[in-house]
Short mmCIF file of C-alpha atoms in Angstrom, two decimals:
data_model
loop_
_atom_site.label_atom_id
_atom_site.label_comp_id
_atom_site.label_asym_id
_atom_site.label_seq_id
_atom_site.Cartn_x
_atom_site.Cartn_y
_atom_site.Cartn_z
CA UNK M 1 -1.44 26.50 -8.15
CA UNK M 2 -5.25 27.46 -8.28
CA UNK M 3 -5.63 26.03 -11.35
CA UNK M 4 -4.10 22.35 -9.66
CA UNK M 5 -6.75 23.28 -6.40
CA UNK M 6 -9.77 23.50 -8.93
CA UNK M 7 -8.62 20.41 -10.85
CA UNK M 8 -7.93 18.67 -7.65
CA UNK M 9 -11.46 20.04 -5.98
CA UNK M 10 -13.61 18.58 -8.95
CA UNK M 11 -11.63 15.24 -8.86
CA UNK M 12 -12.45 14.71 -5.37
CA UNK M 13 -15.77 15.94 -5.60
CA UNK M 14 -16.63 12.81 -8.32
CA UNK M 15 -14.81 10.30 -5.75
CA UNK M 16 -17.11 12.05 -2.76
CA UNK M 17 -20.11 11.44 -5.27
CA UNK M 18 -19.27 7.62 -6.27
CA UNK M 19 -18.29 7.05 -2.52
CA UNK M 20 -21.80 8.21 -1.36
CA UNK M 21 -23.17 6.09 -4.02
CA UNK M 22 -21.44 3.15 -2.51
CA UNK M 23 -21.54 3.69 0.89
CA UNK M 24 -18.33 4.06 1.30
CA UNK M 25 -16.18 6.89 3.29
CA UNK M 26 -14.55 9.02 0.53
CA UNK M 27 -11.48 8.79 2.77
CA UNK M 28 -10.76 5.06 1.89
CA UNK M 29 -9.95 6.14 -1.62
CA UNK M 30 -6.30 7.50 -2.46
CA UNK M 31 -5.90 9.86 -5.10
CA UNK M 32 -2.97 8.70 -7.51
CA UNK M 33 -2.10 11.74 -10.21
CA UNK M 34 0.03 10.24 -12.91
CA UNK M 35 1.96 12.65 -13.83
CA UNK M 36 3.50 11.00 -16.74
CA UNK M 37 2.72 13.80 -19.48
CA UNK M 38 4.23 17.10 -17.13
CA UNK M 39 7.15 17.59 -15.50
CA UNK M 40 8.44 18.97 -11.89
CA UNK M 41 7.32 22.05 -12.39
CA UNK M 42 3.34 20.91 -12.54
CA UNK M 43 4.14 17.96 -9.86
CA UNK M 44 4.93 20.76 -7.61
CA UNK M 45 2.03 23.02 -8.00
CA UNK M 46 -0.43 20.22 -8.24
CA UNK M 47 1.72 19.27 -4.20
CA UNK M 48 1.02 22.84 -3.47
CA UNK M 49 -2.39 22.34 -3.98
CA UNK M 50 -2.81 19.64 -1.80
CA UNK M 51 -1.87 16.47 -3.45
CA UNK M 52 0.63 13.86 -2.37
CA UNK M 53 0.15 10.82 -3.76
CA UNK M 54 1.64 10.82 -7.75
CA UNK M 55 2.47 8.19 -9.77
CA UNK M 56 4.45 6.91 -12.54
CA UNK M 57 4.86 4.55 -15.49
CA UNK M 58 8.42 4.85 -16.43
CA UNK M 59 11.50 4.28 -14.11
CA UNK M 60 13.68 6.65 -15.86
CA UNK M 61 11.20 9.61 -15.82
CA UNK M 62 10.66 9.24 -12.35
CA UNK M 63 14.25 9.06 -11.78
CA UNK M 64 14.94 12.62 -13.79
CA UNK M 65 11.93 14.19 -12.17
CA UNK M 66 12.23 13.16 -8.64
CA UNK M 67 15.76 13.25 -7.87
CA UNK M 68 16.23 15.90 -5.64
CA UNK M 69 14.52 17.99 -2.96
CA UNK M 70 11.47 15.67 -2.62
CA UNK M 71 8.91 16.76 -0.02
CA UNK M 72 9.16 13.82 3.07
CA UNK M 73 5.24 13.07 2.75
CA UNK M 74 5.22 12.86 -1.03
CA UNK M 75 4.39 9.40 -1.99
CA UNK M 76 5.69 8.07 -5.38
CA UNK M 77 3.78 4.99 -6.72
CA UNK M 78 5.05 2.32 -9.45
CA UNK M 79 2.61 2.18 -11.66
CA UNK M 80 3.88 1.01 -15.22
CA UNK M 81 5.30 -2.49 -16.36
CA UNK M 82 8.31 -3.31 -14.49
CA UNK M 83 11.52 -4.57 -15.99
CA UNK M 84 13.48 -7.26 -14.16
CA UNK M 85 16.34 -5.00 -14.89
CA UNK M 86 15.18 -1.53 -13.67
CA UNK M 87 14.19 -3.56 -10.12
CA UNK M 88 17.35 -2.10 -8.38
CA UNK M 89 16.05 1.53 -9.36
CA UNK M 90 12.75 1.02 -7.92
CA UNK M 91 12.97 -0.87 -4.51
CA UNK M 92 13.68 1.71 -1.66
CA UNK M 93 12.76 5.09 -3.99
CA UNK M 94 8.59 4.08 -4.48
CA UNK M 95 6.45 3.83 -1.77
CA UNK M 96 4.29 0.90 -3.31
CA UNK M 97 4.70 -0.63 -6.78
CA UNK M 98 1.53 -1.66 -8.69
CA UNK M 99 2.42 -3.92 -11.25
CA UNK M 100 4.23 -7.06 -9.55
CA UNK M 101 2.77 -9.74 -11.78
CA UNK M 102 5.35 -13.01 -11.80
CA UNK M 103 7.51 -14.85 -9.19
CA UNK M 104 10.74 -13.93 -11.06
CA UNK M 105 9.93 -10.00 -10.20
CA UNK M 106 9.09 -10.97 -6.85
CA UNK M 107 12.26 -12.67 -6.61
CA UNK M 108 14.00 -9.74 -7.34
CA UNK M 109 12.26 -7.27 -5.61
CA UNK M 110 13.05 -9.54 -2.53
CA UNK M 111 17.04 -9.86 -3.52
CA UNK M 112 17.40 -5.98 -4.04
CA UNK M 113 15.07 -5.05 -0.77
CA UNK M 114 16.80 -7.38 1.50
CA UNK M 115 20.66 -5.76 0.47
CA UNK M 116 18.96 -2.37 0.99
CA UNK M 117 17.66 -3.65 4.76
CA UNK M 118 13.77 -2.34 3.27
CA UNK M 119 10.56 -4.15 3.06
CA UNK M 120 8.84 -2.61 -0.37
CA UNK M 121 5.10 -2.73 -0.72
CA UNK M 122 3.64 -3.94 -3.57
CA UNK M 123 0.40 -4.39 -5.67
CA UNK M 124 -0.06 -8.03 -7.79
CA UNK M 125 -1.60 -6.79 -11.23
CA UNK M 126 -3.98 -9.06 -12.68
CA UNK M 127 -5.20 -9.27 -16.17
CA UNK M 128 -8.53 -9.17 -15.13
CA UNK M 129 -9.98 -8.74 -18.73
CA UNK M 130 -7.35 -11.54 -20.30
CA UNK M 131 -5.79 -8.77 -23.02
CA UNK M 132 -3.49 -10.34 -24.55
CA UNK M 133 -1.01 -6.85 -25.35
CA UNK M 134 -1.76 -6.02 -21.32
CA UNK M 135 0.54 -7.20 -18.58
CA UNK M 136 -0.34 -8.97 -15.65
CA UNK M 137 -0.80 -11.88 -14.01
CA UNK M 138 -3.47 -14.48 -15.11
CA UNK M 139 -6.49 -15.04 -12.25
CA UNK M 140 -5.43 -18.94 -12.51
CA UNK M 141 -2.04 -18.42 -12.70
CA UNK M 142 -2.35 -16.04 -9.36
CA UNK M 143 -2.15 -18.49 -6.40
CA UNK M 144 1.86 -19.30 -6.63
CA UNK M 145 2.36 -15.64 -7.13
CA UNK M 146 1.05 -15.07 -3.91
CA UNK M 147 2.58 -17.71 -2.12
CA UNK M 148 6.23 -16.55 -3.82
CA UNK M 149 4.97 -13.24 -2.17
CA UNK M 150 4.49 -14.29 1.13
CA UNK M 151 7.54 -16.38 1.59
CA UNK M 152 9.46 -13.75 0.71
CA UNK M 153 10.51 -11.26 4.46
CA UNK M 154 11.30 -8.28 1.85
CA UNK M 155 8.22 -7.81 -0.28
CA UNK M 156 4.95 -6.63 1.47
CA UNK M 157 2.00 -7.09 -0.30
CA UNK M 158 -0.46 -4.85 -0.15
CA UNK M 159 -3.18 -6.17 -2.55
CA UNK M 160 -4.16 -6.18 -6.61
CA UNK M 161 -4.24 -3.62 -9.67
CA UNK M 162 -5.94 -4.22 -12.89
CA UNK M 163 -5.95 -2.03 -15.90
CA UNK M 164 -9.19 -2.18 -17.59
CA UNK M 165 -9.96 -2.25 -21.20
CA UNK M 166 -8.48 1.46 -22.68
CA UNK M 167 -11.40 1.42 -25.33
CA UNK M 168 -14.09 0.37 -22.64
CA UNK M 169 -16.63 3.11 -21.27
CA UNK M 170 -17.12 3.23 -17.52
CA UNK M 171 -20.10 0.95 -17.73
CA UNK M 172 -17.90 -1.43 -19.92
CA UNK M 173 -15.29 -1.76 -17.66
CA UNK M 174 -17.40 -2.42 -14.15
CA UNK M 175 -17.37 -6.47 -14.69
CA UNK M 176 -13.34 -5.73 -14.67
CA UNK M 177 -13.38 -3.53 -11.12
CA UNK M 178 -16.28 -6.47 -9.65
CA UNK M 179 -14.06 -9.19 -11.00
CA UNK M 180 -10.66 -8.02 -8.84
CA UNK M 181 -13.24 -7.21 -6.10
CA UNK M 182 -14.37 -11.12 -6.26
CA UNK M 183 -10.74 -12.13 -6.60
CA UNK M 184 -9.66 -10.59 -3.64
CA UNK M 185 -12.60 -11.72 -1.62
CA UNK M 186 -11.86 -15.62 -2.66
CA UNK M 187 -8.29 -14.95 -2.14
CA UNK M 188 -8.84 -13.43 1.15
CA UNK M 189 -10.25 -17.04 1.76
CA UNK M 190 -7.76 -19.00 0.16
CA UNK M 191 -4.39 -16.71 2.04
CA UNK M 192 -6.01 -15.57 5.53
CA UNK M 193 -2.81 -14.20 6.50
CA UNK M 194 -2.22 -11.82 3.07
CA UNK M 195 -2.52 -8.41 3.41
CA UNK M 196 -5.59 -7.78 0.21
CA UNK M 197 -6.32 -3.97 1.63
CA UNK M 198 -6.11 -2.16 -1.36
CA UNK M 199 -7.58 -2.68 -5.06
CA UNK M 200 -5.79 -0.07 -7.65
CA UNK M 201 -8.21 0.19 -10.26
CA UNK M 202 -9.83 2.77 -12.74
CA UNK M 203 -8.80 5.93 -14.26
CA UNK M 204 -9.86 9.39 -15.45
CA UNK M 205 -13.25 7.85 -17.40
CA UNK M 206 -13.54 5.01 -15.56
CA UNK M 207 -12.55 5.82 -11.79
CA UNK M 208 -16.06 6.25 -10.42
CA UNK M 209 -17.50 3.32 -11.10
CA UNK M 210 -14.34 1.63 -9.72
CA UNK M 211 -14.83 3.48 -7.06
CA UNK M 212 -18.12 1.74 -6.58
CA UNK M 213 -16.96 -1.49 -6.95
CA UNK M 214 -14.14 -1.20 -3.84
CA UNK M 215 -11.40 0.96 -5.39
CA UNK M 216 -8.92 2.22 -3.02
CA UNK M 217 -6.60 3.52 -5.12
CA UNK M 218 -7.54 5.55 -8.46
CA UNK M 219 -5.31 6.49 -11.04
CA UNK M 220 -5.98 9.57 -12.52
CA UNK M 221 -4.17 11.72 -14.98
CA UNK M 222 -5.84 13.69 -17.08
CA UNK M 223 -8.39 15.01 -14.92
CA UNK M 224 -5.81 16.93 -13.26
CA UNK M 225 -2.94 17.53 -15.54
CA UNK M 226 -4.34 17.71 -19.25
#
């Protein structure tokens, strides 16, 4: 466990630091640990260290790692590509998904939530930086997705995620973090009534600056568990 409470210290200590640089209250950022690469085992001790938000990118290895005797304020986020298919899996077991990025998901997500009796919380992601091998929705593409959203009693959105470049530096990948900031202010405009509160963006090299440019959700993996 110490090792998880140093880890976990000097994480938070950068988002302090990029938070004072912005201006911001270090308390409007969430801490996401994707805990992809370790198993229950680690998820535990980094918990008993003081985390409790962790995420994942594969239905299936949340399902074997999270099964049983999870703690009541742990809260499991969505954060890989999401299958049509693996919908019925998800709804009712995450606390928010991430990656919500077409109306036929939505649709889904709806259909499954409303035979559970649950409202889930989601993220749209956008493909900010237009890669063609990333998912996500397109910024023109992003106004019906919304609307699908909000007619829909059994999905609550929350607000965007974008992924940025894997190659780019932190530097490189700031016009990606400004540009979801700028979407969400002109679709604050365009959907009054949406729910924008959160922006999921950056990761272990990259989370500061996102942090800078309105993050309220980071992603962070290896900082903690490599």
């Amino acid at each position: 466990m110490q090792r998880y409470e140093a880890r976990l210290a000097a994480v938070h200590e950068r988002i302090a630091g990029a938070a004072a640089r912005a201006g911001r209250d270090p308390a409007e950022v969430t801490l996401v640990a994707v805990c992809k690469t370790v198993g229950r085992y680690d998820i535990d001790a980094a918990y008993a260290a003081g985390q409790r938000d962790f995420g994942e990118n594969r239905v299936q290895d949340a399902r074997a790692k999270f099964s049983d005797a999870v703690p009541a304020d742990l809260r499991l986020h969505m954060i890989g590509s999401l299958q049509t298919n693996k919908v019925r899996q998800v709804v009712g077991v995450f606390d928010l998904v991430h990656s919500v990025d077409r109306i036929a998901l939505v649709e889904e997500i709806e259909r499954r939530a409303a035979a559970q009796g649950t409202v889930q919380p989601i993220l749209v992601q956008v493909n900010i930086a237009r890669e063609q091998q990333k998912h996500g929705c397109l910024v023109e593409d992003i106004d019906p997705l919304i609307e699908a959203i909000l007619c829909a009693p059994h999905v609550q959105l929350r607000g965007l995620m974008t992924m940025a470049p894997l190659t780019a530096t932190a530097e490189e990948a700031r016009p990606v973090f400004v540009g979801l900031r700028e979407l969400r202010d002109e679709l604050r405009v365009r959907f009054p009534q949406a729910d924008l509160r959160d922006l999921s963006m950056g990761m272990t090299n990259d989370f500061e600056a996102a942090i800078e440019e309105g993050a309220t959700l980071v992603r962070v993996g290896r900082a903690i568990f490599a």
